[in-house]
Amino acid sequence: MSETTTGDRAQEEEFAKATSAELQDSDIEKDRAILGRDWAGRTQEFLSTATPEAIRNFAHGYGDDNPLFTDPEYGRGTRWGGQIAPPIMAAVLNAPLRGERPSKGERGGSYRGIHAFVSGGTWDWYRPIRPGDTLYSFGGLESVEVKRSEFAGRSVIKVLRDVKMNGDAEVVGVYRTLVIYTERKKARERGKYAGIEEPSYTDEDLARIDEIYAAERPRGAWPHYFEDVAVGEELPAMVKGPLTTTDMIVFHAGGYGFTPYGLKTSRLAHANRQRIAPFYIKNEYGVPDVAQRVHWDSAWAQAIGNPRAYDYGVLRECWVHHYLTDWAGDDGWIVSQHDEIRKFNYHGDVHFLSGEVTGKRERDGRCLVDVAFKATNQRGEDTIKGTATIALPSREHGPALLPEVPADLQRRAIEMMTRHGELLREGGR
């Protein structure tokens, strides 16, 4: 008993130390000094090239069995002429792009010991990802704002812009991520979510969930014509969960690497601890482990003010993307997706996805449909809401056309790739 008490006390002291950091005005000012700057994305993600297997495994990582993404042979019979990736796979693909390095004063704030979580994002997609495509990126900080939050007192809200392009310098998509930085100590002290009860499911509850799963299917080759869509039309139901630790493992196995922090083991973990020591907090055994284990370690999640471990915002964005691509069918294209993550999704929570067509219009020869969506948990809380624009084929106008890349953005991509090539020839890094 005394050993257990000693161990518990040591863990409490470790968690208290790990949650003591406060937001520094100097970090905020460093961020404001680099607003609007573009830098080459030098990160080596877990995956950089979209092989057929990588595409399949990524889709499976968030529960998507659409054959357009998972079966190379199926794609040959579609408008794409072969397998393509879910457009949102651009989020996890990146090979290092060579370019000028930011100086020490141009790197922005470090926010050491401050908790960060994704609170939403906006995607614009322009081109499909095909097997063999290697993706590169460039971008930077688009905005910085200081706010007061109910969850954690003062917080910093940043919008990061990430332009994804293939090896031909074609812009594939642009991702704007809303990230909130909060003080772990303040979140724990306020205890906003401390009263949330653990979920419990009866056989009848599970039967209801299974019934939705059994009815789900991608629209596939059946064309979803623009003329057949009506404003007010409801999208079919989809369910995700109840969320488990296994779901988090599968998402990582599908390609989500959480760089630049990363998940490492053995000697690689040792090297990573030397690089970013504040990212490691001792667990109940006194062993340093990654701060991101809030996604599978409930004890650590409770230390920063949550009742249980919770999901990644990116995972829920992938769930929404699954919902939209299932509805659009093989011939449709998700032009944009905007989402706002309103509440945490804890282990044990189940989510029911729903949506409605809110508008339709023709613009520049494109037939576009607007959709509003949300995901609601078993407590009746909407944890994510958003909107999307989808290009659909038309009986009158023909196939769905891909969006045009803004000219200034495409020029910038070519400039960045040109510099990458120059540095490669020079042997630069």
PDB file of C-alpha atoms in Angstrom, residues 151-272:
ATOM      1  CA  PHE A 151     -12.114  26.154 -20.389  1.00  0.00           C
ATOM      2  CA  ALA A 152      -8.688  27.554 -19.566  1.00  0.00           C
ATOM      3  CA  GLY A 153      -8.699  31.292 -18.940  1.00  0.00           C
ATOM      4  CA  ARG A 154      -6.386  33.162 -21.309  1.00  0.00           C
ATOM      5  CA  SER A 155      -5.663  31.354 -24.544  1.00  0.00           C
ATOM      6  CA  VAL A 156      -3.896  32.007 -27.829  1.00  0.00           C
ATOM      7  CA  ILE A 157      -5.721  31.197 -31.060  1.00  0.00           C
ATOM      8  CA  LYS A 158      -3.594  30.723 -34.166  1.00  0.00           C
ATOM      9  CA  VAL A 159      -4.512  29.993 -37.781  1.00  0.00           C
ATOM     10  CA  LEU A 160      -1.834  28.061 -39.654  1.00  0.00           C
ATOM     11  CA  ARG A 161      -1.876  27.983 -43.470  1.00  0.00           C
ATOM     12  CA  ASP A 162      -0.447  24.934 -45.219  1.00  0.00           C
ATOM     13  CA  VAL A 163      -0.298  24.770 -49.036  1.00  0.00           C
ATOM     14  CA  LYS A 164       0.078  21.225 -50.348  1.00  0.00           C
ATOM     15  CA  MET A 165       1.515  20.568 -53.827  1.00  0.00           C
ATOM     16  CA  ASN A 166       2.698  17.556 -55.809  1.00  0.00           C
ATOM     17  CA  GLY A 167       6.058  17.056 -57.509  1.00  0.00           C
ATOM     18  CA  ASP A 168       4.868  19.000 -60.566  1.00  0.00           C
ATOM     19  CA  ALA A 169       4.192  22.049 -58.362  1.00  0.00           C
ATOM     20  CA  GLU A 170       0.445  21.612 -58.867  1.00  0.00           C
ATOM     21  CA  VAL A 171      -1.469  22.859 -55.822  1.00  0.00           C
ATOM     22  CA  VAL A 172      -3.450  19.940 -54.436  1.00  0.00           C
ATOM     23  CA  GLY A 173      -5.075  21.737 -51.523  1.00  0.00           C
ATOM     24  CA  VAL A 174      -4.810  24.438 -48.886  1.00  0.00           C
ATOM     25  CA  TYR A 175      -5.384  23.662 -45.211  1.00  0.00           C
ATOM     26  CA  ARG A 176      -6.031  26.356 -42.627  1.00  0.00           C
ATOM     27  CA  THR A 177      -5.870  24.926 -39.116  1.00  0.00           C
ATOM     28  CA  LEU A 178      -7.290  26.652 -36.046  1.00  0.00           C
ATOM     29  CA  VAL A 179      -5.098  25.767 -33.058  1.00  0.00           C
ATOM     30  CA  ILE A 180      -5.768  26.862 -29.465  1.00  0.00           C
ATOM     31  CA  TYR A 181      -2.957  27.121 -26.901  1.00  0.00           C
ATOM     32  CA  THR A 182      -4.050  26.918 -23.251  1.00  0.00           C
ATOM     33  CA  GLU A 183      -2.385  26.748 -19.868  1.00  0.00           C
ATOM     34  CA  ARG A 184      -2.704  23.200 -18.541  1.00  0.00           C
ATOM     35  CA  LYS A 185      -2.864  24.370 -14.913  1.00  0.00           C
ATOM     36  CA  LYS A 186      -5.722  26.812 -15.531  1.00  0.00           C
ATOM     37  CA  ALA A 187      -7.742  24.177 -17.391  1.00  0.00           C
ATOM     38  CA  ARG A 188      -7.329  21.716 -14.523  1.00  0.00           C
ATOM     39  CA  GLU A 189      -8.207  24.280 -11.846  1.00  0.00           C
ATOM     40  CA  ARG A 190     -11.375  25.414 -13.607  1.00  0.00           C
ATOM     41  CA  GLY A 191     -12.506  21.808 -14.055  1.00  0.00           C
ATOM     42  CA  LYS A 192     -15.149  22.719 -16.648  1.00  0.00           C
ATOM     43  CA  TYR A 193     -15.588  19.104 -17.772  1.00  0.00           C
ATOM     44  CA  ALA A 194     -15.003  17.331 -14.451  1.00  0.00           C
ATOM     45  CA  GLY A 195     -18.683  16.413 -14.029  1.00  0.00           C
ATOM     46  CA  ILE A 196     -19.079  14.504 -17.294  1.00  0.00           C
ATOM     47  CA  GLU A 197     -20.090  10.944 -16.480  1.00  0.00           C
ATOM     48  CA  GLU A 198     -18.593   7.847 -18.026  1.00  0.00           C
ATOM     49  CA  PRO A 199     -20.814   6.427 -20.779  1.00  0.00           C
ATOM     50  CA  SER A 200     -22.448   3.033 -20.468  1.00  0.00           C
ATOM     51  CA  TYR A 201     -24.204   1.159 -23.250  1.00  0.00           C
ATOM     52  CA  THR A 202     -26.967  -1.431 -23.088  1.00  0.00           C
ATOM     53  CA  ASP A 203     -27.409  -4.149 -25.688  1.00  0.00           C
ATOM     54  CA  GLU A 204     -30.256  -2.060 -27.115  1.00  0.00           C
ATOM     55  CA  ASP A 205     -27.946   0.956 -27.454  1.00  0.00           C
ATOM     56  CA  LEU A 206     -25.366  -1.117 -29.302  1.00  0.00           C
ATOM     57  CA  ALA A 207     -28.058  -2.609 -31.542  1.00  0.00           C
ATOM     58  CA  ARG A 208     -29.094   0.897 -32.585  1.00  0.00           C
ATOM     59  CA  ILE A 209     -25.501   1.770 -33.438  1.00  0.00           C
ATOM     60  CA  ASP A 210     -25.022  -1.488 -35.347  1.00  0.00           C
ATOM     61  CA  GLU A 211     -28.180  -0.827 -37.344  1.00  0.00           C
ATOM     62  CA  ILE A 212     -26.717   2.428 -38.654  1.00  0.00           C
ATOM     63  CA  TYR A 213     -23.383   0.797 -39.436  1.00  0.00           C
ATOM     64  CA  ALA A 214     -25.140  -1.958 -41.381  1.00  0.00           C
ATOM     65  CA  ALA A 215     -27.012   0.562 -43.542  1.00  0.00           C
ATOM     66  CA  GLU A 216     -23.965   2.712 -44.400  1.00  0.00           C
ATOM     67  CA  ARG A 217     -22.464   2.532 -47.872  1.00  0.00           C
ATOM     68  CA  PRO A 218     -20.717   4.851 -50.312  1.00  0.00           C
ATOM     69  CA  ARG A 219     -22.847   6.066 -53.222  1.00  0.00           C
ATOM     70  CA  GLY A 220     -20.166   4.774 -55.572  1.00  0.00           C
ATOM     71  CA  ALA A 221     -20.776   4.598 -59.331  1.00  0.00           C
ATOM     72  CA  TRP A 222     -24.420   5.696 -59.144  1.00  0.00           C
ATOM     73  CA  PRO A 223     -24.173   9.313 -60.404  1.00  0.00           C
ATOM     74  CA  HIS A 224     -25.362  11.956 -57.981  1.00  0.00           C
ATOM     75  CA  TYR A 225     -26.727  14.479 -60.445  1.00  0.00           C
ATOM     76  CA  PHE A 226     -26.991  18.127 -59.517  1.00  0.00           C
ATOM     77  CA  GLU A 227     -30.550  18.277 -60.836  1.00  0.00           C
ATOM     78  CA  ASP A 228     -31.681  15.527 -58.448  1.00  0.00           C
ATOM     79  CA  VAL A 229     -30.530  17.312 -55.296  1.00  0.00           C
ATOM     80  CA  ALA A 230     -33.051  19.462 -53.419  1.00  0.00           C
ATOM     81  CA  VAL A 231     -32.420  22.159 -50.834  1.00  0.00           C
ATOM     82  CA  GLY A 232     -33.525  20.786 -47.461  1.00  0.00           C
ATOM     83  CA  GLU A 233     -32.624  17.206 -48.418  1.00  0.00           C
ATOM     84  CA  GLU A 234     -31.141  15.239 -45.519  1.00  0.00           C
ATOM     85  CA  LEU A 235     -27.968  13.213 -45.921  1.00  0.00           C
ATOM     86  CA  PRO A 236     -28.068   9.549 -44.788  1.00  0.00           C
ATOM     87  CA  ALA A 237     -27.065   8.774 -41.218  1.00  0.00           C
ATOM     88  CA  MET A 238     -23.528   7.732 -40.306  1.00  0.00           C
ATOM     89  CA  VAL A 239     -22.109   6.691 -36.927  1.00  0.00           C
ATOM     90  CA  LYS A 240     -18.588   6.678 -35.477  1.00  0.00           C
ATOM     91  CA  GLY A 241     -17.600   4.967 -32.245  1.00  0.00           C
ATOM     92  CA  PRO A 242     -17.939   4.420 -29.385  1.00  0.00           C
ATOM     93  CA  LEU A 243     -14.371   5.755 -29.333  1.00  0.00           C
ATOM     94  CA  THR A 244     -11.703   3.393 -28.020  1.00  0.00           C
ATOM     95  CA  THR A 245      -7.933   3.344 -27.596  1.00  0.00           C
ATOM     96  CA  THR A 246      -7.901   0.945 -30.536  1.00  0.00           C
ATOM     97  CA  ASP A 247      -9.363   3.690 -32.731  1.00  0.00           C
ATOM     98  CA  MET A 248      -6.409   5.918 -31.880  1.00  0.00           C
ATOM     99  CA  ILE A 249      -3.923   3.140 -32.672  1.00  0.00           C
ATOM    100  CA  VAL A 250      -5.602   2.428 -36.007  1.00  0.00           C
ATOM    101  CA  PHE A 251      -5.553   6.119 -36.970  1.00  0.00           C
ATOM    102  CA  HIS A 252      -1.818   6.302 -36.308  1.00  0.00           C
ATOM    103  CA  ALA A 253      -1.249   3.018 -38.155  1.00  0.00           C
ATOM    104  CA  GLY A 254      -3.056   4.549 -41.139  1.00  0.00           C
ATOM    105  CA  GLY A 255      -0.458   7.290 -41.432  1.00  0.00           C
ATOM    106  CA  TYR A 256      -1.087  10.032 -38.884  1.00  0.00           C
ATOM    107  CA  GLY A 257       2.382  10.744 -37.524  1.00  0.00           C
ATOM    108  CA  PHE A 258       1.840  13.859 -35.376  1.00  0.00           C
ATOM    109  CA  THR A 259       5.039  15.490 -36.621  1.00  0.00           C
ATOM    110  CA  PRO A 260       7.112  17.474 -35.794  1.00  0.00           C
ATOM    111  CA  TYR A 261       6.704  15.936 -32.319  1.00  0.00           C
ATOM    112  CA  GLY A 262       6.349  12.385 -33.511  1.00  0.00           C
ATOM    113  CA  LEU A 263       5.858   8.994 -31.922  1.00  0.00           C
ATOM    114  CA  LYS A 264       9.177   7.253 -31.349  1.00  0.00           C
ATOM    115  CA  THR A 265      10.435   4.151 -29.582  1.00  0.00           C
ATOM    116  CA  SER A 266      13.708   2.876 -28.104  1.00  0.00           C
ATOM    117  CA  ARG A 267      16.826   4.759 -29.266  1.00  0.00           C
ATOM    118  CA  LEU A 268      14.723   7.045 -31.467  1.00  0.00           C
ATOM    119  CA  ALA A 269      12.595   7.982 -28.460  1.00  0.00           C
ATOM    120  CA  HIS A 270      15.766   8.738 -26.492  1.00  0.00           C
ATOM    121  CA  ALA A 271      16.954  11.085 -29.251  1.00  0.00           C
ATOM    122  CA  ASN A 272      13.552  12.733 -29.414  1.00  0.00           C
TER     123      ASN A 272
END
